């Protein structure tokens, strides 16, 4: 039998499970928003709150509006939250108020009750040692804390998970581009045979795509580093002591060891979440790149007998429950599914970004959760794709050579010697007769065998860019 205690808020009394630190407002949210339960508010956002609540307590004390003992209690609980000791105290869902007020109050209530316990008191008995609204939420509103928490969470996720994953994949693709620099293969445009290039050149294109993507993502960090805290309810900073916004951002930067600063314009920071739209735009760009790269790789690896088969990818697991010996490009399938999810999330983030009415954007939890999901998925998928697929890619030299020598588009090398029309006639005739280019070129009397061998050299058709 669950035991309950009574918690109060401005609307009255609420029964709360006795073994939980949360209070009346969290419990009301639990009861009023049974949407996609269990808890879906990302813990990263809760941790972002823990950093900012600790920073707010330090700033409030330094500016003379919070007693030192209260600061120390608040900071101690924030540290415990950051150590993961209270992960089960945050039961709320994304699908709640669009300001995230109930998650802000969830953090305030947990900090207050746990602080009461640390102070040697019994939760639910006597006056609270720390008040959730007056002490933990001092100089704050949900309207500036939630955007601050989400910026901290997303910034950390991008630098700790997303970028390292992309860089790891980028570096391995680069290593492969170097190793494959002399492997001449047939190019394809419109999915049809084209002139040759090297496998290294092809892979260097993938590297460049990811370099541009990384640059785009890095460029979004400046906007993400700007924090709304200090704006309070509508951006004016009502109920904050002078200098609070700059100092609280300084403390957040110190505690997170990341370059956070106070937002230049708090009205923008509360009412618009263009920073998230911008960041997700870069994540979408990377998803588009990854989708192209993974598709190329799985098509090049198709076969083994009836496909293109130009590269061999690691056989990590049996691919089929019914077809013995079948191996599938599962890593490419996983990463392209991630790309689809990220592209879908981009629509949600874009719609969310439009929902700023006057002084407040009210799609905060949904936007934050989607950006966090995309950032996590891209980082993890890049790491998985690198370790389980790209690192093990080997060229199938025999098949590559066979496809190059069979290609009719080698005839392009003759354009400058005999003209486009005669070259086209050679290609068309070879195709119709099922013969080789050389055979038809000589038979039609346009070149001698020696000229053909001297002029049609696939390795000299790759443009010298290695
Ligand atoms: O929760 C708050 O601090 C403010 C709330 O989001 C509101 O603007 O109504």
CSV table of C-alpha atoms and ligand atoms in Angstrom, one decimal:
chain,number,residue,atom,x,y,z
A,1,UNK,CA,0.0,0.0,0.0
A,2,UNK,CA,1.4,3.4,-1.0
A,3,UNK,CA,1.7,5.8,1.9
A,4,UNK,CA,0.9,9.4,1.3
A,5,UNK,CA,1.6,12.8,3.0
A,6,UNK,CA,-0.2,16.1,2.6
A,7,UNK,CA,1.5,18.8,0.6
A,8,UNK,CA,0.1,22.3,0.1
A,9,UNK,CA,0.1,25.0,-2.6
A,10,UNK,CA,-1.9,28.1,-3.3
A,11,UNK,CA,-4.9,26.0,-4.4
A,12,UNK,CA,-5.0,23.8,-1.3
A,13,UNK,CA,-3.9,20.3,-0.1
A,14,UNK,CA,-2.7,17.5,-2.3
A,15,UNK,CA,-1.8,13.9,-1.3
A,16,UNK,CA,1.7,13.0,-2.5
A,17,UNK,CA,3.4,9.6,-2.2
A,18,UNK,CA,5.3,9.7,1.1
A,19,UNK,CA,8.5,8.3,-0.3
A,20,UNK,CA,8.9,11.2,-2.9
A,21,UNK,CA,10.4,14.6,-2.4
A,22,UNK,CA,8.1,16.4,-4.9
A,23,UNK,CA,5.2,18.5,-3.7
A,24,UNK,CA,1.7,19.6,-4.5
A,25,UNK,CA,2.3,21.2,-7.9
A,26,UNK,CA,4.3,18.2,-9.3
A,27,UNK,CA,1.5,15.9,-8.1
A,28,UNK,CA,-1.2,18.1,-9.7
A,29,UNK,CA,0.8,17.9,-13.0
A,30,UNK,CA,1.1,14.2,-12.7
A,31,UNK,CA,-2.6,13.9,-12.4
A,32,UNK,CA,-3.6,16.5,-14.9
A,33,UNK,CA,-1.2,15.5,-17.8
A,34,UNK,CA,-1.4,11.7,-18.2
A,35,UNK,CA,-0.1,12.1,-21.7
A,36,UNK,CA,2.5,9.7,-22.9
A,37,UNK,CA,3.4,8.6,-19.4
A,38,UNK,CA,5.8,7.5,-17.9
A,39,UNK,CA,8.1,10.5,-17.3
A,40,UNK,CA,9.3,12.0,-20.5
A,41,UNK,CA,10.9,15.3,-19.5
A,42,UNK,CA,14.5,14.6,-20.3
A,43,UNK,CA,16.8,14.3,-17.3
A,44,UNK,CA,19.3,16.5,-19.1
A,45,UNK,CA,16.8,19.4,-18.6
A,46,UNK,CA,16.5,18.5,-14.9
A,47,UNK,CA,20.3,18.6,-14.7
A,48,UNK,CA,20.3,22.0,-16.5
A,49,UNK,CA,17.9,23.2,-13.8
A,50,UNK,CA,20.2,21.9,-11.1
A,51,UNK,CA,23.0,24.0,-12.5
A,52,UNK,CA,20.9,27.1,-12.7
A,53,UNK,CA,19.2,26.7,-9.3
A,54,UNK,CA,22.6,26.4,-7.7
A,55,UNK,CA,23.9,29.4,-9.6
A,56,UNK,CA,20.8,31.4,-8.7
A,57,UNK,CA,21.3,30.6,-5.0
A,58,UNK,CA,24.9,31.7,-5.1
A,59,UNK,CA,24.0,34.9,-7.0
A,60,UNK,CA,21.1,35.7,-4.6
A,61,UNK,CA,23.4,35.2,-1.6
A,62,UNK,CA,26.2,37.3,-3.1
A,63,UNK,CA,23.7,40.1,-3.9
A,64,UNK,CA,22.3,40.0,-0.4
A,65,UNK,CA,18.8,38.5,-0.9
A,66,UNK,CA,19.3,34.9,0.3
A,67,UNK,CA,20.9,33.6,3.6
A,68,UNK,CA,24.1,31.7,3.3
A,69,UNK,CA,22.7,28.6,5.1
A,70,UNK,CA,19.8,28.5,2.5
A,71,UNK,CA,22.3,28.8,-0.4
A,72,UNK,CA,24.4,25.9,1.0
A,73,UNK,CA,21.3,23.7,1.4
A,74,UNK,CA,20.1,24.4,-2.1
A,75,UNK,CA,23.5,23.9,-3.6
A,76,UNK,CA,24.0,20.6,-1.8
A,77,UNK,CA,20.7,19.2,-3.2
A,78,UNK,CA,21.6,20.5,-6.7
A,79,UNK,CA,24.9,18.6,-6.5
A,80,UNK,CA,23.0,15.5,-5.4
A,81,UNK,CA,20.7,15.9,-8.4
A,82,UNK,CA,23.7,16.3,-10.7
A,83,UNK,CA,25.2,13.1,-9.2
A,84,UNK,CA,22.1,11.3,-10.4
A,85,UNK,CA,20.9,10.6,-6.8
A,86,UNK,CA,17.4,11.8,-7.4
A,87,UNK,CA,16.6,10.7,-11.0
A,88,UNK,CA,13.3,9.1,-9.9
A,89,UNK,CA,12.0,12.4,-8.4
A,90,UNK,CA,11.2,13.9,-11.7
A,91,UNK,CA,8.1,12.1,-13.0
A,92,UNK,CA,6.6,14.7,-15.3
A,93,UNK,CA,5.9,14.6,-19.0
A,94,UNK,CA,6.9,16.9,-21.9
A,95,UNK,CA,3.2,17.4,-22.7
A,96,UNK,CA,2.4,19.9,-19.9
A,97,UNK,CA,2.3,23.6,-19.8
A,98,UNK,CA,4.3,25.1,-22.6
A,99,UNK,CA,6.4,27.2,-20.3
A,100,UNK,CA,7.6,24.2,-18.4
A,101,UNK,CA,6.3,25.7,-15.1
A,102,UNK,CA,5.5,22.4,-13.6
A,103,UNK,CA,8.9,21.0,-14.3
A,104,UNK,CA,10.4,24.2,-12.8
A,105,UNK,CA,8.2,23.6,-9.7
A,106,UNK,CA,9.1,19.9,-9.6
A,107,UNK,CA,12.8,20.9,-9.2
A,108,UNK,CA,11.9,23.6,-6.7
A,109,UNK,CA,9.8,21.2,-4.6
A,110,UNK,CA,12.4,18.4,-4.7
A,111,UNK,CA,15.1,20.8,-3.6
A,112,UNK,CA,13.0,22.3,-0.8
A,113,UNK,CA,11.9,18.9,0.7
A,114,UNK,CA,15.3,17.3,0.4
A,115,UNK,CA,16.9,20.4,2.0
A,116,UNK,CA,14.4,20.1,4.8
A,117,UNK,CA,15.5,16.5,5.3
A,118,UNK,CA,19.2,17.5,5.2
A,119,UNK,CA,18.4,20.1,7.8
A,120,UNK,CA,17.4,17.2,10.1
A,121,UNK,CA,13.6,17.7,9.8
A,122,UNK,CA,10.8,15.4,8.8
A,123,UNK,CA,9.3,16.1,5.4
A,124,UNK,CA,5.7,17.3,5.7
A,125,UNK,CA,6.2,18.4,9.3
A,126,UNK,CA,6.7,22.0,10.4
A,127,UNK,CA,7.4,25.0,8.3
A,128,UNK,CA,9.7,24.2,5.3
A,129,UNK,CA,13.3,25.1,6.0
A,130,UNK,CA,13.5,26.2,2.3
A,131,UNK,CA,10.5,27.5,0.4
A,132,UNK,CA,10.1,26.3,-3.1
A,133,UNK,CA,8.9,29.6,-4.5
A,134,UNK,CA,10.4,32.1,-2.2
A,135,UNK,CA,13.9,30.6,-1.8
A,136,UNK,CA,14.6,28.0,-4.6
A,137,UNK,CA,12.8,30.1,-7.2
A,138,UNK,CA,14.0,33.4,-5.9
A,139,UNK,CA,14.8,36.0,-8.7
A,140,UNK,CA,13.3,33.5,-11.2
A,141,UNK,CA,10.3,32.6,-13.2
A,142,UNK,CA,9.7,29.5,-15.3
A,143,UNK,CA,9.8,31.8,-18.2
A,144,UNK,CA,13.5,32.4,-17.8
A,145,UNK,CA,14.6,29.2,-16.0
A,146,UNK,CA,13.2,26.7,-18.5
A,147,UNK,CA,14.9,28.4,-21.5
A,148,UNK,CA,18.1,28.5,-19.5
A,149,UNK,CA,17.8,24.9,-18.5
A,150,UNK,CA,17.2,23.8,-22.1
A,151,UNK,CA,20.1,25.9,-23.4
A,152,UNK,CA,22.4,24.3,-20.8
A,153,UNK,CA,21.2,20.8,-21.6
A,154,UNK,CA,21.4,21.2,-25.4
A,155,UNK,CA,24.8,22.9,-25.4
A,156,UNK,CA,26.2,20.1,-23.2
A,157,UNK,CA,24.7,17.4,-25.3
A,158,UNK,CA,26.1,18.9,-28.5
A,159,UNK,CA,29.7,19.3,-27.2
A,160,UNK,CA,29.7,16.1,-25.2
A,161,UNK,CA,27.9,13.7,-27.5
A,162,UNK,CA,26.9,15.0,-30.9
A,163,UNK,CA,30.2,16.6,-32.0
A,164,UNK,CA,32.5,13.8,-30.8
A,165,UNK,CA,30.4,11.3,-32.7
A,166,UNK,CA,30.4,13.3,-35.9
A,167,UNK,CA,34.2,14.0,-35.6
A,168,UNK,CA,34.9,10.3,-35.0
A,169,UNK,CA,33.0,9.3,-38.1
A,170,UNK,CA,34.5,12.2,-40.1
A,171,UNK,CA,38.1,11.2,-39.2
A,172,UNK,CA,37.6,7.5,-40.1
A,173,UNK,CA,36.1,8.6,-43.5
A,174,UNK,CA,39.1,10.8,-44.0
A,175,UNK,CA,41.5,7.9,-43.2
A,176,UNK,CA,39.6,5.8,-45.7
A,177,UNK,CA,39.8,8.5,-48.3
A,178,UNK,CA,43.6,8.5,-47.9
A,179,UNK,CA,43.9,4.7,-48.1
A,180,UNK,CA,41.6,4.5,-51.1
A,181,UNK,CA,43.2,7.4,-53.0
A,182,UNK,CA,44.5,5.2,-55.9
A,183,UNK,CA,41.5,2.9,-56.2
A,184,UNK,CA,40.0,3.9,-59.5
A,185,UNK,CA,36.3,3.0,-59.8
A,186,UNK,CA,33.4,4.0,-62.0
A,187,UNK,CA,31.5,7.1,-61.2
A,188,UNK,CA,27.7,7.3,-61.3
A,189,UNK,CA,25.5,10.2,-62.0
A,190,UNK,CA,21.7,9.9,-62.1
A,191,UNK,CA,22.4,6.4,-60.8
A,192,UNK,CA,23.8,5.6,-64.3
A,193,UNK,CA,27.4,4.9,-65.3
A,194,UNK,CA,29.6,8.0,-65.6
A,195,UNK,CA,33.3,8.7,-65.9
A,196,UNK,CA,35.8,7.2,-63.4
A,197,UNK,CA,37.0,8.7,-60.1
A,198,UNK,CA,38.9,7.2,-57.2
A,199,UNK,CA,37.2,5.7,-54.2
A,200,UNK,CA,39.3,8.1,-52.2
A,201,UNK,CA,37.8,11.1,-54.1
A,202,UNK,CA,34.3,9.8,-53.4
A,203,UNK,CA,35.0,9.4,-49.7
A,204,UNK,CA,36.6,12.9,-49.6
A,205,UNK,CA,33.2,14.3,-50.6
A,206,UNK,CA,31.7,12.7,-47.5
A,207,UNK,CA,34.4,14.2,-45.3
A,208,UNK,CA,33.7,17.6,-46.7
A,209,UNK,CA,30.0,17.3,-46.1
A,210,UNK,CA,30.6,16.5,-42.4
A,211,UNK,CA,33.1,19.3,-42.1
A,212,UNK,CA,30.5,21.8,-43.4
A,213,UNK,CA,28.0,20.2,-41.0
A,214,UNK,CA,30.3,20.5,-38.0
A,215,UNK,CA,31.0,24.1,-38.9
A,216,UNK,CA,27.2,24.8,-39.1
A,217,UNK,CA,26.6,23.2,-35.7
A,218,UNK,CA,29.5,25.0,-34.1
A,219,UNK,CA,28.2,28.3,-35.4
A,220,UNK,CA,24.9,27.8,-33.5
A,221,UNK,CA,26.8,27.5,-30.1
A,222,UNK,CA,27.1,31.3,-29.8
A,223,UNK,CA,23.3,31.8,-29.7
A,224,UNK,CA,22.9,28.8,-27.4
A,225,UNK,CA,25.4,30.2,-25.0
A,226,UNK,CA,23.1,33.2,-24.3
A,227,UNK,CA,21.0,32.5,-21.2
A,228,UNK,CA,17.5,33.9,-20.5
A,229,UNK,CA,18.0,33.8,-16.7
A,230,UNK,CA,17.4,37.3,-15.2
A,231,UNK,CA,14.5,38.1,-17.5
A,232,UNK,CA,12.0,36.6,-15.1
A,233,UNK,CA,8.4,36.8,-16.2
A,234,UNK,CA,8.4,38.9,-19.4
A,235,UNK,CA,12.1,39.8,-19.9
A,236,UNK,CA,12.2,42.9,-17.8
A,237,UNK,CA,13.9,41.3,-14.9
A,238,UNK,CA,11.2,42.1,-12.3
A,239,UNK,CA,12.1,40.9,-8.8
A,240,UNK,CA,15.8,40.5,-9.5
A,241,UNK,CA,18.6,42.3,-7.6
A,242,UNK,CA,20.8,44.6,-9.7
A,243,UNK,CA,23.5,42.8,-11.6
A,244,UNK,CA,21.8,39.4,-11.1
A,245,UNK,CA,21.6,38.4,-14.8
A,246,UNK,CA,25.3,38.8,-15.5
A,247,UNK,CA,26.4,37.2,-12.3
A,248,UNK,CA,24.1,34.2,-12.5
A,249,UNK,CA,25.4,33.5,-16.0
A,250,UNK,CA,28.9,33.7,-14.7
A,251,UNK,CA,28.1,31.1,-12.0
A,252,UNK,CA,26.5,28.8,-14.6
A,253,UNK,CA,29.6,29.1,-16.8
A,254,UNK,CA,31.8,28.3,-13.8
A,255,UNK,CA,29.7,25.3,-12.7
A,256,UNK,CA,29.3,23.8,-16.2
A,257,UNK,CA,32.7,24.8,-17.4
A,258,UNK,CA,31.1,26.1,-20.6
A,259,UNK,CA,31.1,29.7,-22.0
A,260,UNK,CA,27.6,30.8,-21.0
A,261,UNK,CA,26.8,34.5,-20.9
A,262,UNK,CA,23.6,36.4,-20.1
A,263,UNK,CA,21.4,37.0,-23.2
A,264,UNK,CA,21.8,40.3,-24.9
A,265,UNK,CA,18.1,40.6,-25.2
A,266,UNK,CA,15.9,38.9,-22.6
A,267,UNK,CA,12.7,39.5,-24.5
A,268,UNK,CA,14.0,37.4,-27.4
A,269,UNK,CA,15.3,34.8,-25.0
A,270,UNK,CA,11.9,34.2,-23.5
A,271,UNK,CA,9.6,34.9,-26.4
A,272,UNK,CA,11.5,33.2,-29.2
A,273,UNK,CA,13.5,30.0,-29.3
A,274,UNK,CA,15.2,30.7,-32.6
A,275,UNK,CA,18.4,29.4,-31.1
A,276,UNK,CA,16.9,25.9,-31.0
A,277,UNK,CA,15.5,26.3,-34.5
A,278,UNK,CA,19.0,27.3,-35.6
A,279,UNK,CA,20.7,24.4,-33.8
A,280,UNK,CA,18.2,21.9,-35.1
A,281,UNK,CA,18.7,23.4,-38.6
A,282,UNK,CA,22.3,22.4,-38.4
A,283,UNK,CA,21.4,18.9,-37.0
A,284,UNK,CA,19.0,18.5,-40.0
A,285,UNK,CA,21.8,19.5,-42.4
A,286,UNK,CA,24.0,16.8,-40.8
A,287,UNK,CA,21.1,14.3,-41.0
A,288,UNK,CA,20.8,15.0,-44.8
A,289,UNK,CA,24.6,14.5,-45.2
A,290,UNK,CA,24.6,11.3,-43.2
A,291,UNK,CA,21.7,9.9,-45.2
A,292,UNK,CA,23.5,10.4,-48.5
A,293,UNK,CA,26.7,8.9,-47.1
A,294,UNK,CA,25.0,5.9,-45.7
A,295,UNK,CA,22.9,5.3,-48.8
A,296,UNK,CA,26.1,5.5,-51.0
A,297,UNK,CA,27.8,3.0,-48.8
A,298,UNK,CA,25.0,0.5,-48.7
A,299,UNK,CA,24.5,0.7,-52.4
A,300,UNK,CA,28.2,0.2,-53.0
A,301,UNK,CA,28.1,-2.8,-50.7
A,302,UNK,CA,25.0,-4.3,-52.3
A,303,UNK,CA,25.2,-7.9,-53.4
A,304,UNK,CA,27.2,-10.0,-52.7
A,305,UNK,CA,26.5,-11.7,-56.1
A,306,UNK,CA,23.7,-9.6,-57.7
A,307,UNK,CA,24.5,-6.1,-56.6
A,308,UNK,CA,27.1,-3.4,-57.2
A,309,UNK,CA,29.5,-5.0,-54.7
A,310,UNK,CA,32.3,-2.5,-55.0
A,311,UNK,CA,33.0,-2.4,-51.3
A,312,UNK,CA,32.8,-5.0,-48.5
A,313,UNK,CA,31.3,-3.9,-45.2
A,314,UNK,CA,31.6,-5.8,-41.9
A,315,UNK,CA,29.3,-8.8,-41.4
A,316,UNK,CA,28.3,-8.0,-37.9
A,317,UNK,CA,25.3,-10.3,-37.4
A,318,UNK,CA,23.1,-12.7,-39.3
A,319,UNK,CA,20.8,-10.6,-41.4
A,320,UNK,CA,18.0,-12.9,-42.0
A,321,UNK,CA,15.9,-15.3,-39.9
A,322,UNK,CA,15.0,-17.3,-42.9
A,323,UNK,CA,17.7,-16.8,-45.5
A,324,UNK,CA,20.8,-18.6,-44.3
A,325,UNK,CA,24.1,-16.7,-44.8
A,326,UNK,CA,22.5,-13.4,-45.6
A,327,UNK,CA,24.2,-10.3,-44.3
A,328,UNK,CA,22.5,-6.9,-44.4
A,329,UNK,CA,23.8,-3.3,-44.3
A,330,UNK,CA,22.2,-2.9,-40.8
A,331,UNK,CA,24.3,0.0,-39.7
A,332,UNK,CA,23.3,2.0,-42.7
A,333,UNK,CA,19.7,1.2,-42.1
A,334,UNK,CA,20.0,2.3,-38.4
A,335,UNK,CA,21.6,5.6,-39.3
A,336,UNK,CA,19.2,6.5,-42.1
A,337,UNK,CA,16.3,5.8,-39.7
A,338,UNK,CA,17.9,8.2,-37.3
A,339,UNK,CA,18.1,10.7,-40.2
A,340,UNK,CA,14.4,10.3,-40.8
A,341,UNK,CA,13.6,10.9,-37.2
A,342,UNK,CA,15.8,14.0,-37.1
A,343,UNK,CA,14.1,15.4,-40.2
A,344,UNK,CA,10.7,14.8,-38.6
A,345,UNK,CA,11.9,16.4,-35.4
A,346,UNK,CA,12.9,19.4,-37.5
A,347,UNK,CA,9.3,19.9,-38.5
A,348,UNK,CA,8.2,19.8,-34.8
A,349,UNK,CA,10.9,22.2,-33.8
A,350,UNK,CA,10.1,24.6,-36.6
A,351,UNK,CA,6.4,24.6,-35.7
A,352,UNK,CA,7.3,25.1,-32.0
A,353,UNK,CA,9.5,28.0,-33.0
A,354,UNK,CA,6.6,29.8,-34.5
A,355,UNK,CA,4.6,29.6,-31.3
A,356,UNK,CA,5.9,32.7,-29.5
A,357,UNK,CA,2.9,34.9,-28.6
A,358,UNK,CA,3.9,38.4,-27.4
A,359,UNK,CA,6.3,37.8,-24.4
A,360,UNK,CA,6.5,34.0,-24.3
A,361,UNK,CA,7.1,31.0,-26.5
A,362,UNK,CA,4.9,28.3,-25.1
A,363,UNK,CA,6.3,25.2,-26.9
A,364,UNK,CA,9.4,25.0,-24.7
A,365,UNK,CA,9.3,21.4,-23.4
A,366,UNK,CA,8.5,19.9,-26.8
A,367,UNK,CA,11.2,21.9,-28.6
A,368,UNK,CA,13.8,21.1,-26.1
A,369,UNK,CA,13.0,17.4,-26.0
A,370,UNK,CA,13.2,17.2,-29.8
A,371,UNK,CA,16.5,19.0,-30.1
A,372,UNK,CA,17.9,16.8,-27.4
A,373,UNK,CA,16.7,13.7,-29.0
A,374,UNK,CA,18.2,14.6,-32.4
A,375,UNK,CA,21.5,15.7,-30.9
A,376,UNK,CA,21.7,12.4,-29.0
A,377,UNK,CA,20.7,10.2,-31.9
A,378,UNK,CA,23.1,11.8,-34.4
A,379,UNK,CA,26.0,11.5,-31.9
A,380,UNK,CA,25.2,7.9,-31.1
A,381,UNK,CA,24.4,6.9,-34.7
A,382,UNK,CA,27.7,8.4,-36.0
A,383,UNK,CA,29.7,6.5,-33.4
A,384,UNK,CA,27.8,3.2,-34.1
A,385,UNK,CA,28.2,3.7,-37.9
A,386,UNK,CA,31.9,4.5,-37.5
A,387,UNK,CA,32.7,1.6,-35.2
A,388,UNK,CA,30.5,-1.1,-36.7
A,389,UNK,CA,30.6,-0.2,-40.4
A,390,UNK,CA,32.9,2.5,-41.8
A,391,UNK,CA,36.1,1.4,-39.9
A,392,UNK,CA,35.8,-2.0,-41.5
A,393,UNK,CA,35.1,-1.0,-45.1
A,394,UNK,CA,37.4,-2.7,-47.7
A,395,UNK,CA,37.3,-2.2,-51.5
A,396,UNK,CA,36.4,-5.2,-53.6
A,397,UNK,CA,39.2,-4.6,-56.1
A,398,UNK,CA,38.2,-7.3,-58.5
A,399,UNK,CA,34.6,-6.1,-58.8
A,400,UNK,CA,35.7,-2.4,-59.0
A,401,UNK,CA,38.1,-3.3,-61.9
A,402,UNK,CA,35.5,-5.3,-63.7
A,403,UNK,CA,32.9,-2.5,-63.6
A,404,UNK,CA,35.5,0.1,-64.7
A,405,UNK,CA,36.6,-2.0,-67.7
A,406,UNK,CA,33.0,-2.7,-68.7
A,407,UNK,CA,31.9,0.9,-68.5
A,408,UNK,CA,30.8,2.5,-71.7
A,409,UNK,CA,31.5,6.0,-70.3
A,410,UNK,CA,35.2,5.5,-70.6
A,411,UNK,CA,34.5,6.6,-74.2
A,412,UNK,CA,34.3,10.2,-72.8
A,413,UNK,CA,38.1,10.3,-72.9
A,414,UNK,CA,37.9,10.2,-76.7
A,415,UNK,CA,35.8,13.3,-77.0
A,416,UNK,CA,38.8,15.6,-77.4
A,417,UNK,CA,40.5,13.2,-79.9
A,418,UNK,CA,37.7,12.2,-82.3
A,419,UNK,CA,34.7,14.4,-81.2
A,420,UNK,CA,31.6,13.8,-79.2
A,421,UNK,CA,29.5,12.3,-82.1
A,422,UNK,CA,31.9,9.6,-83.1
A,423,UNK,CA,32.6,8.8,-79.4
A,424,UNK,CA,28.8,8.4,-78.9
A,425,UNK,CA,28.5,6.2,-82.0
A,426,UNK,CA,31.2,3.9,-80.5
A,427,UNK,CA,29.4,3.7,-77.1
A,428,UNK,CA,26.0,3.1,-78.7
A,429,UNK,CA,27.3,0.4,-81.0
A,430,UNK,CA,29.2,-1.4,-78.2
A,431,UNK,CA,26.0,-1.3,-76.1
A,432,UNK,CA,23.8,-2.6,-78.9
A,433,UNK,CA,26.3,-5.4,-80.0
A,434,UNK,CA,27.4,-6.3,-76.4
A,435,UNK,CA,31.0,-5.7,-77.4
A,436,UNK,CA,33.7,-3.6,-75.9
A,437,UNK,CA,34.5,0.0,-76.6
A,438,UNK,CA,37.9,-0.8,-78.0
A,439,UNK,CA,36.5,-3.4,-80.4
A,440,UNK,CA,33.9,-0.9,-81.9
A,441,UNK,CA,36.3,2.0,-81.9
A,442,UNK,CA,38.8,0.1,-84.0
A,443,UNK,CA,36.1,-1.6,-86.2
A,444,UNK,CA,34.5,1.8,-87.0
A,445,UNK,CA,37.9,3.0,-88.0
A,446,UNK,CA,38.0,6.0,-85.6
A,447,UNK,CA,41.1,4.9,-83.7
A,448,UNK,CA,43.9,2.3,-83.9
A,449,UNK,CA,44.3,-0.2,-81.1
A,450,UNK,CA,47.4,1.6,-80.0
A,451,UNK,CA,45.7,5.0,-79.9
A,452,UNK,CA,42.8,3.5,-77.9
A,453,UNK,CA,45.1,2.1,-75.3
A,454,UNK,CA,47.0,5.4,-75.1
A,455,UNK,CA,44.0,7.6,-74.8
A,456,UNK,CA,41.5,5.5,-72.8
A,457,UNK,CA,43.2,5.2,-69.4
A,458,UNK,CA,40.7,5.2,-66.5
A,459,UNK,CA,43.4,6.2,-64.0
A,460,UNK,CA,44.2,9.3,-66.0
A,461,UNK,CA,40.5,10.2,-66.1
A,462,UNK,CA,40.2,11.0,-62.4
A,463,UNK,CA,41.4,14.6,-62.8
A,464,UNK,CA,44.5,14.4,-60.7
A,465,UNK,CA,42.5,15.3,-57.5
A,466,UNK,CA,43.4,12.6,-55.0
B,1,LIG,O1,5.7,30.0,-14.1
B,1,LIG,C1,6.0,31.1,-14.3
B,1,LIG,O2,7.0,31.6,-13.7
B,1,LIG,C2,5.3,32.0,-15.3
B,1,LIG,C3,4.3,31.3,-16.1
B,1,LIG,O3,4.9,30.6,-17.2
B,1,LIG,C4,3.4,32.4,-16.8
B,1,LIG,O4,3.9,33.2,-17.5
B,1,LIG,O5,2.2,32.3,-16.6
